[in-house]
Amino acid sequence: MIEIRNVTKAFGGTRAVSDCSISLEGLTITGLIGPNGSGKTTLFNLITGLLKPDSGEIRFLGKRIDGRLPHEMARLGLIRTFQLSRVFPRMTVLENMLLAPQGQTGERLLSLWFRLPRIRNEESDNRERAFELLDLLGLMRLHDQFAENLSYGQQKLLELGRALMAKPRMILLDEPTAGINPTLIRTMIEMILKMRDRGQVFFIIEHNMDVVIEVCEKVFVLDHGEKIAEGRPEEIQRDPRVIEAYLGC
Amino acid sequence: MDLLLHLAVVVAIYSIFALSLNVEIGYTGLFNFGHVAFFAIGAYTSALLTLSGAPFAVGLLAGLAAAGVCGYLLSIPALKLQGDYFGIATLGFGEILRMVVSNEVWLTKGPMGLPGIPRPEILGFIFDTLPAYLALSACMALTTFAILAFVVLSPFGRALKAVRDDETAAEILGKNALRFKIKSFVIGSTFAGLAGVLWAHYTTFISPGDFTLTETILVLLIVVMGGKGTLPGPVLGAVALIFFQESVRFLRLPPEWTRLLGPLQQMVFGLLLVVLMVFRPEGIIRERGGRHGD
Ligand SMILES: Nc1ncnc2c1ncn2[C@@H]1O[C@H](COP(=O)(O)OP(=O)(O)OP(=O)(O)O)[C@@H](O)[C@H]1O
Ligand SMILES: [Mg+2]
């Protein structure tokens, strides 16, 4: 689905991503691991249009996407979450969810006046779906709270829910379980697996190896911006280069 | 009684002015420090047209259109600037516009101002008494409230709030932040134009001195004090501040005091704005969404 070819991105002298090639073809949940500062988030930024690669190309469903604007990526079906969650703090949990569906008629200023019935239908469908997801995420009773009132872990769950609301072809999660308590980690994993069973495709940056082993079908390993290994999670764990990268940093 | 009616008219006009700014500041996070410019564009456009014989309806629509188009033209370069620089650009625009109005004497009569602006006439009815003018401006204020409420409560308004809260996250969710901001700015400018039109035909005399930074600060204060990002906030703020401002004017004070009053009031308003922004940015009314900070 995503095809990354020889992508390089440098900040000043440091190569955050270096001649990296990764193919996510026919995979449902792919992991991306590596020591701190190995370029994982930078790679996500390159895929989602927040950064432009210095060289190389990125394709999504066959189309070149590197260098496009972030809001175009979402329209193409690529949604991400952030390492430090970025919910909309002064909007309610429900509003955060309802914002995500793509191509809403009611977001076009002219349509507002002429297509009210259609907008009402879309809203009520989205609302129904939002409540279903909030229920699964255990956020139902918080739906009319401002997102800033949620705990950090709840915000990360909301971010996942919001990504799902967009019905993207692929969701990129940047450390979904980092910094949240074990109960919420469980909720997060159950949710990811449930959505995978419904056909949702994920690309996940994850530090917690237990989580990686539980959910990922295949894992790519970055070190100093270079891809040093790829394979099934259990194989990766035994790979001497990977062990060295983690111990050596 | 006339004083009350007069206050009510001013409140209605300033409610429109503040409601329009609230779309930008409260719902989109655009700190526009030149909002008075669009009020002035509306006022001058309608005044000049009606003074040269056009009917009020034409002046009104042209005033709205001129303010909206100018808003569009300013927003494209200004919104490319980040944060504070956007504020400075709008501030600059407000001042430049006032200078243009002062200097283009052939069109605006410059600092002399435009006297004798006709009272509105719609379908043969002339709004030349205080109660009639109040009915007209209250109607316009209600319509403005209804339209802007409909807009900000719609999915479009929701997207504006997302852009306000976190532009990057909104982009990642497929919202073209720049386009939403431009639209918000155009809506805000257009309705500021409406307030300006009503002002011009109410006072029947306008001059560049009516459209200074003081007016921008007043309307900012109305929005921030009333509660930005809420629907009734700007109206409430307008009631409170206009009553305060105009009532001071009618106190029987010795003349040497009244000379000081204008500058003093400006200082107080400026200070109040800063204090509010720092200590109670949510204003009198809070946005809904429950507990804050716990
Ligand atoms: N915007 C930026 N400007 C300058 N340097 C950056 C920028 N973003 C990332 N870097 C640098 O690029 C390198 C890779 O950072 P990145 O955030 O991609 O690492 P990461 O693998 O996500 O690490 P972590 O596990 O800590 O999240 C780091 O050395 C970082 O300091
Ligand atoms: Mg990272």
XYZ file of C-alpha atoms and ligand atoms in Angstrom:
575
model
C 0.000 0.000 0.000
C 2.806 2.358 0.962
C 5.993 2.148 -1.047
C 8.985 4.095 0.260
C 11.989 4.141 -2.074
C 15.443 5.411 -1.128
C 14.069 8.229 0.957
C 16.546 10.558 2.655
C 15.855 13.485 4.968
C 18.561 15.495 6.697
C 18.282 18.254 9.302
C 21.437 20.297 8.969
C 24.192 17.736 9.271
C 22.209 14.845 10.737
C 20.515 12.399 8.450
C 17.297 11.637 10.287
C 16.234 9.221 7.551
C 18.886 7.784 5.308
C 18.276 6.029 1.992
C 15.372 4.156 3.464
C 13.225 1.725 1.493
C 10.141 0.122 2.952
C 7.219 -1.614 1.288
C 3.943 -2.235 3.047
C 2.330 -4.410 0.443
C -0.478 -6.684 1.518
C 0.218 -6.210 5.223
C -2.451 -5.511 7.825
C -0.463 -4.355 10.866
C 3.131 -3.367 10.298
C 5.481 -2.251 13.055
C 8.247 0.313 12.950
C 10.770 0.148 15.761
C 14.171 1.570 16.563
C 16.069 3.330 19.331
C 15.255 6.924 20.307
C 16.118 9.384 17.591
C 16.385 6.724 14.913
C 14.081 8.595 12.552
C 10.742 6.862 13.045
C 8.650 9.965 13.612
C 10.528 11.736 10.830
C 9.529 8.935 8.476
C 5.867 9.399 9.479
C 6.221 13.129 8.917
C 7.562 12.433 5.432
C 4.709 10.067 4.622
C 2.012 12.448 5.859
C 3.342 15.532 4.113
C 4.554 17.433 7.170
C 8.077 17.140 5.749
C 9.428 16.839 2.219
C 12.092 14.235 1.502
C 15.442 15.483 0.221
C 15.499 12.590 -2.214
C 13.691 9.380 -2.958
C 9.987 8.836 -3.472
C 6.944 7.742 -1.527
C 3.926 6.137 -3.155
C 0.537 5.412 -1.700
C -1.763 3.137 -3.694
C 0.564 3.696 -6.632
C 0.403 7.513 -6.519
C 3.386 9.717 -5.714
C 2.594 11.459 -2.445
C 5.894 12.940 -1.282
C 5.799 16.731 -1.258
C 2.005 16.926 -1.167
C 0.235 18.917 1.508
C -0.940 17.174 4.698
C -4.632 17.779 4.039
C -4.354 16.051 0.662
C -3.048 12.901 2.347
C -6.130 12.588 4.474
C -8.296 12.871 1.379
C -6.269 10.063 -0.202
C -6.983 7.880 2.822
C -3.935 8.309 5.018
C -4.467 9.420 8.624
C -1.937 9.523 11.433
C -1.787 10.122 15.155
C 0.964 11.944 17.009
C 3.558 10.750 19.490
C 2.348 13.402 21.952
C -1.376 13.239 21.422
C -2.892 16.184 19.593
C -6.599 16.285 20.269
C -8.483 19.543 19.823
C -8.494 20.732 23.443
C -11.370 23.248 23.322
C -13.708 20.959 21.438
C -15.779 18.213 22.997
C -14.847 14.571 22.621
C -17.796 14.088 20.283
C -16.812 17.101 18.178
C -13.287 15.730 17.901
C -14.795 12.556 16.477
C -17.309 14.229 14.162
C -14.616 16.371 12.653
C -12.754 13.468 11.125
C -15.024 12.071 8.370
C -13.742 13.181 4.988
C -15.606 15.192 2.381
C -18.419 16.365 4.668
C -21.077 18.312 2.785
C -21.629 20.547 5.802
C -18.067 21.812 5.718
C -18.724 23.612 2.450
C -20.086 27.038 3.128
C -22.461 27.147 0.173
C -23.850 23.666 0.686
C -24.827 24.688 4.201
C -27.716 26.701 2.801
C -28.923 24.370 0.075
C -28.321 20.822 1.227
C -29.527 20.804 4.784
C -31.338 17.438 4.685
C -28.268 15.741 3.311
C -26.082 17.374 5.953
C -28.477 16.223 8.688
C -28.254 12.659 7.384
C -24.489 12.712 7.272
C -24.336 14.142 10.771
C -26.637 11.550 12.247
C -24.764 8.700 10.531
C -21.455 10.064 11.786
C -22.870 10.550 15.240
C -24.035 6.968 15.389
C -20.626 5.723 14.313
C -18.874 8.056 16.754
C -20.941 6.743 19.660
C -20.218 3.175 18.658
C -16.469 3.848 18.622
C -16.532 5.921 21.820
C -18.304 3.051 23.507
C -15.609 0.598 22.436
C -12.947 3.041 23.618
C -14.643 3.511 26.988
C -15.076 7.238 26.379
C -18.841 7.306 26.025
C -19.605 9.083 29.274
C -17.033 11.767 28.452
C -18.492 12.603 25.057
C -19.572 16.141 25.948
C -16.413 17.032 27.845
C -13.740 19.215 26.349
C -10.927 16.983 25.137
C -8.497 18.868 27.374
C -10.267 17.381 30.399
C -9.337 13.833 29.389
C -6.368 12.023 30.880
C -3.375 11.611 28.607
C -4.215 7.979 27.896
C -7.826 8.850 27.112
C -6.612 11.515 24.715
C -4.549 8.907 22.905
C -7.606 6.659 22.659
C -9.616 9.597 21.356
C -6.967 10.215 18.744
C -7.286 6.618 17.600
C -11.071 6.940 17.533
C -10.801 10.124 15.526
C -8.490 8.446 13.019
C -10.992 5.593 12.659
C -13.832 8.063 12.074
C -12.049 9.218 8.933
C -12.366 5.682 7.482
C -8.872 5.889 6.016
C -7.199 3.220 3.893
C -4.327 3.267 6.358
C -3.751 4.604 9.865
C -0.287 5.521 11.084
C 0.041 5.389 14.871
C 3.048 7.044 16.512
C 3.655 5.190 19.802
C -0.001 4.622 20.697
C 0.786 3.001 24.052
C 3.588 5.262 25.265
C 2.956 6.946 28.592
C -0.445 5.421 29.309
C -1.522 2.988 32.010
C -1.774 -0.791 31.493
C -5.581 -0.826 31.440
C -5.724 1.735 28.679
C -2.916 -0.070 26.828
C -5.205 -3.124 26.836
C -8.100 -1.060 25.479
C -5.818 0.352 22.808
C -4.582 -3.067 21.692
C -8.059 -4.625 21.706
C -9.301 -1.732 19.609
C -6.494 -2.017 17.080
C -7.034 -5.767 16.744
C -10.793 -5.402 16.451
C -10.428 -2.836 13.715
C -7.860 -4.980 11.932
C -10.439 -7.761 11.903
C -12.813 -5.322 10.254
C -10.210 -4.723 7.552
C -8.405 -1.630 8.835
C -4.714 -1.420 7.907
C -2.171 0.020 10.377
C 1.445 1.151 10.411
C 2.578 1.465 14.023
C 5.635 2.948 15.718
C 5.954 1.099 18.996
C 8.607 0.811 21.684
C 6.886 -1.845 23.758
C 8.107 -5.174 22.310
C 5.279 -7.131 23.939
C 2.802 -5.021 22.039
C 4.793 -5.369 18.832
C 4.834 -9.138 19.163
C 1.142 -9.273 19.954
C -0.159 -7.145 17.103
C 2.412 -6.808 14.305
C 2.570 -9.067 11.335
C 5.866 -7.644 10.157
C 8.384 -5.218 11.637
C 10.874 -2.774 10.172
C 13.779 -1.627 12.286
C 15.438 1.767 11.946
C 18.751 2.817 13.401
C 20.310 6.203 12.732
C 17.832 6.684 9.947
C 18.763 3.478 8.177
C 16.653 0.385 7.863
C 18.738 -2.322 9.492
C 16.275 -5.200 9.553
C 12.805 -6.366 8.585
C 10.851 -9.495 9.316
C 8.438 -11.198 11.660
C 8.536 -9.824 15.214
C 9.990 -12.996 16.775
C 12.795 -13.128 14.210
C 13.548 -9.448 14.674
C 13.936 -9.922 18.405
C 16.717 -12.415 17.860
C 18.441 -10.449 15.094
C 21.972 -9.575 16.301
C 22.012 -6.223 14.436
C 18.813 -5.189 16.171
C 20.092 -6.246 19.590
C 23.287 -4.319 18.958
C 21.419 -1.206 17.857
C 19.328 -1.175 21.018
C 22.228 -1.932 23.349
C 24.707 0.323 21.605
C 22.822 3.563 21.899
C -36.131 57.673 26.881
C -34.383 58.879 23.755
C -31.112 58.176 25.446
C -32.156 54.587 26.059
C -33.279 54.169 22.467
C -30.026 55.667 21.291
C -28.051 53.266 23.488
C -30.070 50.348 22.175
C -29.276 51.299 18.573
C -25.560 51.551 19.343
C -25.688 48.221 21.180
C -27.389 46.581 18.207
C -24.763 47.917 15.802
C -21.865 46.988 18.053
C -23.373 43.547 18.600
C -23.154 42.962 14.860
C -19.615 44.328 14.841
C -18.582 42.102 17.767
C -20.401 38.994 16.491
C -18.493 39.316 13.230
C -15.160 39.605 15.032
C -16.026 36.630 17.204
C -16.176 34.368 14.143
C -12.549 35.244 13.517
C -11.153 35.431 17.051
C -13.416 33.114 18.969
C -14.035 30.383 16.447
C -10.982 30.489 14.190
C -8.296 31.918 16.460
C -7.497 34.771 14.068
C -6.464 37.789 16.094
C -7.558 40.586 13.812
C -6.448 43.990 15.070
C -7.755 45.895 12.078
C -11.395 44.913 12.201
C -12.496 48.552 12.215
C -11.238 48.839 8.632
C -14.112 46.694 7.371
C -16.605 48.650 9.443
C -15.217 51.777 7.742
C -15.371 50.229 4.269
C -19.019 49.338 4.785
C -19.795 52.796 6.131
C -18.030 54.742 3.385
C -19.259 52.549 0.537
C -22.887 52.894 1.498
C -22.550 56.570 2.415
C -20.917 57.510 -0.895
C -23.410 55.531 -2.946
C -26.508 56.837 -1.216
C -25.154 60.401 -1.216
C -24.867 60.147 -4.994
C -28.470 59.019 -5.209
C -28.411 55.232 -4.976
C -31.176 53.628 -2.905
C -30.321 52.360 0.577
C -30.648 48.709 -0.452
C -27.934 49.218 -3.065
C -25.692 50.993 -0.577
C -26.244 48.227 1.947
C -25.439 45.379 -0.428
C -22.476 47.244 -1.910
C -21.176 47.967 1.594
C -21.330 44.278 2.503
C -19.745 43.250 -0.780
C -16.956 45.836 -0.563
C -16.072 44.809 2.988
C -16.161 41.120 2.054
C -14.025 41.554 -1.059
C -11.475 43.689 0.815
C -11.409 41.034 3.532
C -10.693 38.401 0.908
C -7.944 40.467 -0.696
C -6.287 41.215 2.645
C -6.624 37.685 3.992
C -4.657 36.008 1.221
C -1.321 37.701 1.945
C -1.975 38.258 5.671
C -2.885 34.639 6.428
C 0.387 33.444 4.907
C 1.980 35.107 7.943
C 2.228 33.203 11.190
C 0.620 34.167 14.496
C 1.691 37.586 15.713
C 2.661 38.758 12.245
C -0.896 38.244 11.093
C -2.047 40.514 13.915
C 0.477 43.156 12.918
C -0.547 42.960 9.261
C -4.207 43.528 10.132
C -3.282 46.356 12.483
C -1.293 47.933 9.654
C -4.188 47.514 7.244
C -6.530 49.313 9.631
C -4.167 52.271 9.903
C -3.400 52.386 6.176
C -7.076 52.365 5.320
C -7.700 55.264 7.651
C -4.904 57.227 5.988
C -6.265 56.464 2.542
C -9.692 57.694 3.649
C -8.087 60.847 5.108
C -6.023 61.587 2.013
C -8.217 60.669 -0.933
C -10.134 63.892 -0.551
C -11.667 63.712 -4.043
C -13.595 60.630 -2.966
C -14.063 60.815 0.788
C -13.723 64.560 1.481
C -10.843 63.538 3.736
C -10.845 64.646 7.372
C -13.873 66.884 6.649
C -15.973 63.757 6.565
C -19.228 63.028 4.812
C -22.238 64.894 6.198
C -25.867 64.435 5.299
C -25.914 60.701 4.748
C -29.562 59.897 4.047
C -31.684 57.847 6.422
C -32.454 54.364 5.107
C -35.524 53.993 2.961
C -36.918 50.558 2.259
C -40.031 50.122 0.095
C -41.033 53.698 0.693
C -40.651 53.550 4.463
C -38.081 55.960 5.852
C -36.315 54.979 9.051
C -35.865 58.494 10.333
C -37.055 58.207 13.927
C -35.210 56.566 16.786
C -37.757 53.760 17.325
C -37.797 52.997 13.592
C -34.023 52.927 13.422
C -33.897 50.714 16.478
C -36.318 48.300 14.844
C -34.141 48.205 11.731
C -30.853 47.680 13.554
C -32.319 45.172 15.983
C -33.682 43.215 13.017
C -30.276 43.260 11.379
C -28.595 42.219 14.630
C -30.996 39.303 15.053
C -30.477 38.204 11.473
C -26.717 38.430 11.920
C -26.927 36.427 15.119
C -29.052 33.754 13.453
C -26.829 33.455 10.379
C -23.560 33.383 12.317
C -24.964 30.950 14.876
C -26.043 28.653 12.058
C -22.572 28.884 10.508
C -20.517 28.289 13.650
C -22.722 25.436 14.860
C -22.471 23.659 11.507
C -19.786 21.188 10.458
C -18.106 24.189 8.831
C -17.895 25.928 12.209
C -16.559 22.757 13.741
C -13.736 22.751 11.225
C -13.003 26.384 12.096
C -12.648 25.438 15.745
C -10.294 22.614 14.827
C -8.110 25.035 12.893
C -8.191 27.345 15.901
C -7.161 24.617 18.347
C -4.456 22.900 16.310
C -3.856 23.788 12.720
C -1.483 20.896 11.996
C -3.806 18.309 13.485
C -6.657 19.776 11.434
C -4.553 19.507 8.264
C -3.733 15.898 9.082
C -7.484 15.269 9.232
C -7.921 16.672 5.745
C -8.943 20.246 6.517
C -7.394 22.873 4.281
C -6.614 25.285 7.118
C -5.790 28.269 4.912
C -9.087 28.038 3.057
C -11.092 27.800 6.255
C -9.283 30.824 7.645
C -9.883 32.846 4.488
C -13.584 32.009 4.577
C -13.826 32.926 8.241
C -12.099 36.228 7.585
C -14.405 37.029 4.679
C -17.500 36.255 6.760
C -16.191 38.417 9.613
C -15.332 41.290 7.277
C -18.683 41.181 5.509
C -20.680 41.479 8.720
C -18.349 44.195 10.022
C -19.319 45.982 6.803
C -22.987 45.598 7.744
C -22.332 47.197 11.130
C -20.534 50.028 9.341
C -23.426 50.631 6.952
C -25.891 50.845 9.838
C -23.553 53.188 11.681
C -23.182 55.576 8.748
C -26.923 55.875 8.154
C -27.547 56.275 11.860
C -25.107 59.081 12.628
C -25.593 60.546 9.113
C -22.056 61.894 9.364
C -18.825 59.925 9.151
C -15.194 60.982 9.128
C -11.868 59.132 9.387
C -11.792 59.938 13.106
C -14.660 57.482 13.667
C -12.561 54.525 12.592
C -9.460 54.499 14.743
C -7.665 51.880 16.748
C -9.883 52.892 19.681
C -12.872 51.311 17.937
C -10.885 48.136 17.283
C -9.893 47.958 20.936
C -13.484 48.529 21.999
C -14.814 45.738 19.812
C -11.983 43.413 20.857
C -12.797 44.148 24.465
C -16.473 43.450 23.844
C -15.654 40.046 22.381
C -13.033 39.076 24.935
C -15.017 40.327 27.913
C -18.303 38.837 26.737
C -16.678 35.488 26.071
C -15.015 34.676 22.796
C -16.073 31.489 21.114
C -19.560 31.672 22.597
C -22.731 32.758 20.846
C -24.234 35.256 23.327
C -20.844 36.539 24.536
C -20.412 39.377 22.037
C -23.982 40.624 22.568
C -23.555 40.597 26.321
C -20.208 42.340 26.030
C -21.733 44.966 23.740
C -24.528 45.697 26.216
C -22.112 46.019 29.123
C -19.460 48.125 27.436
C -21.674 50.406 25.372
C -23.791 51.236 28.395
C -20.659 51.921 30.394
C -19.042 54.018 27.676
C -22.063 56.071 26.719
C -23.240 56.605 30.268
C -19.904 58.150 31.203
C -20.477 60.572 28.350
C -23.732 61.741 29.900
C -22.428 62.334 33.375
C -22.455 66.021 34.285
C -18.753 66.509 34.672
C -16.774 69.745 34.669
C -15.412 70.517 31.170
C -11.775 70.048 32.135
C -12.662 66.499 33.170
C -14.456 65.654 29.977
C -11.369 66.574 27.987
C -9.449 63.926 29.897
C -12.229 61.411 29.668
C -11.586 60.252 26.092
C -7.901 59.397 26.505
C -8.539 58.042 29.981
C -11.221 55.730 28.710
C -8.918 54.508 25.940
C -6.284 53.709 28.526
C -8.749 51.931 30.762
C -10.125 49.877 27.872
C -6.659 48.962 26.649
C -5.622 47.949 30.135
C -8.814 46.005 30.710
C -8.216 44.096 27.463
C -4.718 43.097 28.552
C -5.833 42.129 32.050
C -8.720 40.043 30.705
C -6.542 38.269 28.161
C -4.128 37.333 30.915
C -6.452 36.502 33.801
C -9.761 35.481 32.347
C -9.332 34.745 28.653
C -12.662 32.912 28.608
C -14.606 36.105 29.427
C -17.941 36.328 31.211
C -19.391 33.332 29.423
C -17.356 30.185 28.938
C -17.464 27.931 25.940
C -19.586 24.921 26.758
C -17.880 21.611 27.292
C -17.802 21.359 31.004
C -15.178 21.616 33.654
C -12.142 23.586 32.797
C -8.771 22.867 34.286
C -9.690 20.059 36.635
N 12.212 19.229 12.857
C 13.458 18.782 13.164
N 14.521 19.603 13.093
C 15.760 19.171 13.400
N 16.040 17.927 13.762
C 15.026 17.051 13.854
C 13.680 17.435 13.561
N 12.870 16.357 13.727
C 13.687 15.370 14.110
N 14.977 15.766 14.180
C 16.130 14.917 14.522
O 16.084 13.787 13.691
C 16.427 12.609 14.399
C 15.305 11.611 14.315
O 14.215 12.075 15.112
P 12.814 11.327 15.188
O 11.907 12.177 15.970
O 12.388 10.947 13.840
O 13.215 10.038 16.036
P 12.276 8.894 16.603
O 12.774 7.626 16.033
O 10.837 9.211 16.383
O 12.643 8.952 18.130
P 11.716 8.685 19.422
O 11.686 7.227 19.645
O 12.431 9.393 20.511
O 10.379 9.263 19.149
C 16.751 13.057 15.806
O 18.167 13.193 15.899
C 16.089 14.381 15.944
O 16.776 15.210 16.840
Mg 9.232 9.620 17.597
